XYZ file of N, CA, C and O in Angstrom:
224
model
N 12.951 2.364 -12.900
C 12.681 2.309 -11.477
C 12.023 3.604 -10.996
O 11.227 3.578 -10.085
N 12.354 4.716 -11.612
C 11.759 5.982 -11.193
C 10.259 6.018 -11.406
O 9.537 6.579 -10.590
N 9.784 5.425 -12.487
C 8.338 5.413 -12.718
C 7.646 4.578 -11.641
O 6.548 4.929 -11.191
N 8.274 3.481 -11.223
C 7.715 2.675 -10.130
C 7.696 3.476 -8.836
O 6.729 3.431 -8.081
N 8.754 4.200 -8.588
C 8.840 5.018 -7.380
C 7.747 6.093 -7.398
O 7.070 6.310 -6.397
N 7.568 6.739 -8.528
C 6.549 7.787 -8.634
C 5.160 7.226 -8.360
O 4.376 7.812 -7.617
N 4.852 6.088 -8.968
C 3.555 5.457 -8.748
C 3.389 5.066 -7.290
O 2.343 5.312 -6.676
N 4.405 4.460 -6.720
C 4.351 4.012 -5.338
C 4.142 5.202 -4.392
O 3.305 5.151 -3.497
N 4.894 6.266 -4.593
C 4.766 7.439 -3.725
C 3.386 8.084 -3.844
O 2.822 8.530 -2.846
N 2.849 8.100 -5.043
C 1.512 8.652 -5.226
C 0.471 7.807 -4.484
O -0.424 8.329 -3.826
N 0.609 6.499 -4.577
C -0.309 5.608 -3.881
C -0.162 5.750 -2.364
O -1.152 5.794 -1.638
N 1.069 5.838 -1.891
C 1.308 6.018 -0.453
C 0.713 7.336 0.036
O 0.137 7.400 1.129
N 0.849 8.382 -0.741
C 0.253 9.669 -0.364
C -1.257 9.535 -0.207
O -1.848 10.073 0.732
N -1.856 8.806 -1.119
C -3.301 8.597 -1.042
C -3.669 7.794 0.217
O -4.613 8.151 0.932
N -2.931 6.734 0.490
C -3.195 5.947 1.696
C -3.007 6.789 2.958
O -3.787 6.695 3.900
N -1.960 7.611 2.973
C -1.718 8.460 4.143
C -2.869 9.441 4.350
O -3.263 9.698 5.488
N -3.417 9.968 3.273
C -4.564 10.868 3.394
C -5.745 10.169 4.054
O -6.513 10.787 4.790
N -5.877 8.891 3.793
C -6.994 8.136 4.352
C -6.733 7.649 5.771
O -7.636 7.680 6.615
N -5.534 7.193 6.037
C -5.240 6.497 7.289
C -4.717 7.423 8.383
O -4.983 7.194 9.563
N -3.995 8.461 8.026
C -3.443 9.352 9.039
C -4.455 10.407 9.428
O -5.177 10.943 8.585
N -4.504 10.696 10.701
C -5.388 11.753 11.155
C -4.836 13.087 10.683
O -3.652 13.217 10.399
N -5.670 14.078 10.606
C -5.223 15.356 10.055
C -4.869 16.378 11.133
O -5.059 17.561 10.948
N -4.360 15.912 12.233
C -3.886 16.812 13.285
C -2.543 17.411 12.876
O -1.945 17.022 11.877
N -2.057 18.328 13.689
C -0.745 18.914 13.393
C 0.338 17.848 13.406
O 1.276 17.891 12.621
N 0.220 16.905 14.315
C 1.129 15.750 14.335
C 0.291 14.527 13.985
O -0.357 13.939 14.847
N 0.315 14.142 12.704
C -0.543 13.039 12.271
C -0.274 11.742 13.034
O 0.858 11.412 13.347
N -1.344 11.063 13.332
C -1.254 9.756 13.970
C -1.968 8.744 13.093
O -2.888 9.087 12.362
N -1.542 7.515 13.186
C -2.158 6.458 12.405
C -3.486 6.054 13.032
O -3.567 5.821 14.227
N -4.503 5.979 12.198
C -5.807 5.509 12.636
C -5.833 3.996 12.448
O -6.147 3.492 11.372
N -5.473 3.278 13.485
C -5.351 1.819 13.384
C -6.700 1.127 13.199
O -6.735 -0.052 12.850
N -7.788 1.839 13.386
C -9.115 1.261 13.177
C -9.602 1.427 11.740
O -10.636 0.872 11.368
N -8.872 2.195 10.959
C -9.281 2.417 9.574
C -9.212 1.100 8.801
O -8.281 0.312 8.990
N -10.181 0.829 7.923
C -10.194 -0.442 7.186
C -8.966 -0.665 6.292
O -8.617 -1.808 5.999
N -8.300 0.410 5.889
C -7.125 0.266 5.030
C -5.810 0.328 5.798
O -4.743 0.351 5.194
N -5.892 0.319 7.106
C -4.669 0.444 7.901
C -3.688 -0.702 7.625
O -2.492 -0.477 7.501
N -4.160 -1.916 7.533
C -3.261 -3.055 7.305
C -2.541 -2.933 5.958
O -1.364 -3.276 5.842
N -3.242 -2.440 4.960
C -2.610 -2.216 3.657
C -1.558 -1.124 3.774
O -0.449 -1.246 3.244
N -1.905 -0.067 4.473
C -0.957 1.026 4.694
C 0.303 0.503 5.395
O 1.418 0.806 4.985
N 0.123 -0.301 6.413
C 1.247 -0.865 7.157
C 2.102 -1.763 6.258
O 3.329 -1.705 6.306
N 1.462 -2.546 5.424
C 2.201 -3.404 4.500
C 3.014 -2.551 3.518
O 4.175 -2.836 3.245
N 2.412 -1.480 3.022
C 3.116 -0.622 2.082
C 4.262 0.138 2.748
O 5.258 0.445 2.096
N 4.148 0.417 4.014
C 5.271 1.021 4.733
C 6.470 0.077 4.740
O 7.610 0.507 4.546
N 6.210 -1.186 4.950
C 7.316 -2.146 4.939
C 7.898 -2.307 3.542
O 9.107 -2.456 3.373
N 7.053 -2.259 2.519
C 7.542 -2.312 1.143
C 8.394 -1.086 0.849
O 9.461 -1.197 0.241
N 7.931 0.051 1.289
C 8.683 1.292 1.073
C 10.057 1.196 1.729
O 11.071 1.537 1.118
N 10.102 0.735 2.938
C 11.359 0.604 3.659
C 12.313 -0.353 2.946
O 13.509 -0.087 2.824
N 11.771 -1.453 2.449
C 12.599 -2.503 1.847
C 13.035 -2.186 0.413
O 14.177 -2.423 0.043
N 12.130 -1.636 -0.389
C 12.398 -1.523 -1.821
C 12.535 -0.094 -2.346
O 12.995 0.102 -3.468
N 12.096 0.887 -1.584
C 12.145 2.263 -2.059
C 12.814 3.171 -1.021
O 12.163 4.050 -0.447
N 14.096 2.977 -0.786
C 14.766 3.878 0.156
C 14.755 5.300 -0.412
O 14.586 5.504 -1.612
N 14.928 6.255 0.455
C 14.950 7.637 -0.035
C 16.087 7.812 -1.021
O 17.099 7.111 -0.970
N 15.922 8.746 -1.895
C 16.948 9.002 -2.924
C 18.258 9.413 -2.275
O 19.331 9.033 -2.734
N 18.187 10.145 -1.164
C 19.407 10.547 -0.460
C 20.165 9.335 0.059
O 21.387 9.308 0.046
N 19.439 8.336 0.534
C 20.092 7.122 1.041
C 20.742 6.323 -0.081
O 21.719 5.616 0.149
N 20.235 6.444 -1.275
C 20.772 5.686 -2.402
C 22.059 6.303 -2.935
O 22.834 5.628 -3.594
N 22.283 7.560 -2.680
C 23.494 8.225 -3.206
C 24.689 7.964 -2.362
O 24.792 7.766 -1.278
């Protein structure tokens, strides 16, 4: 499961680099073409990849 988590987090980081604005307080660019994918992955993250602290 850790390898899946590592891959998922790396992919999410990449999506965040593309979709989030680079201000001091990042905001979601809802007009970005990959925004819907980013939003879907947020729900996957919430459902299947809780933080490690929450799992303990």
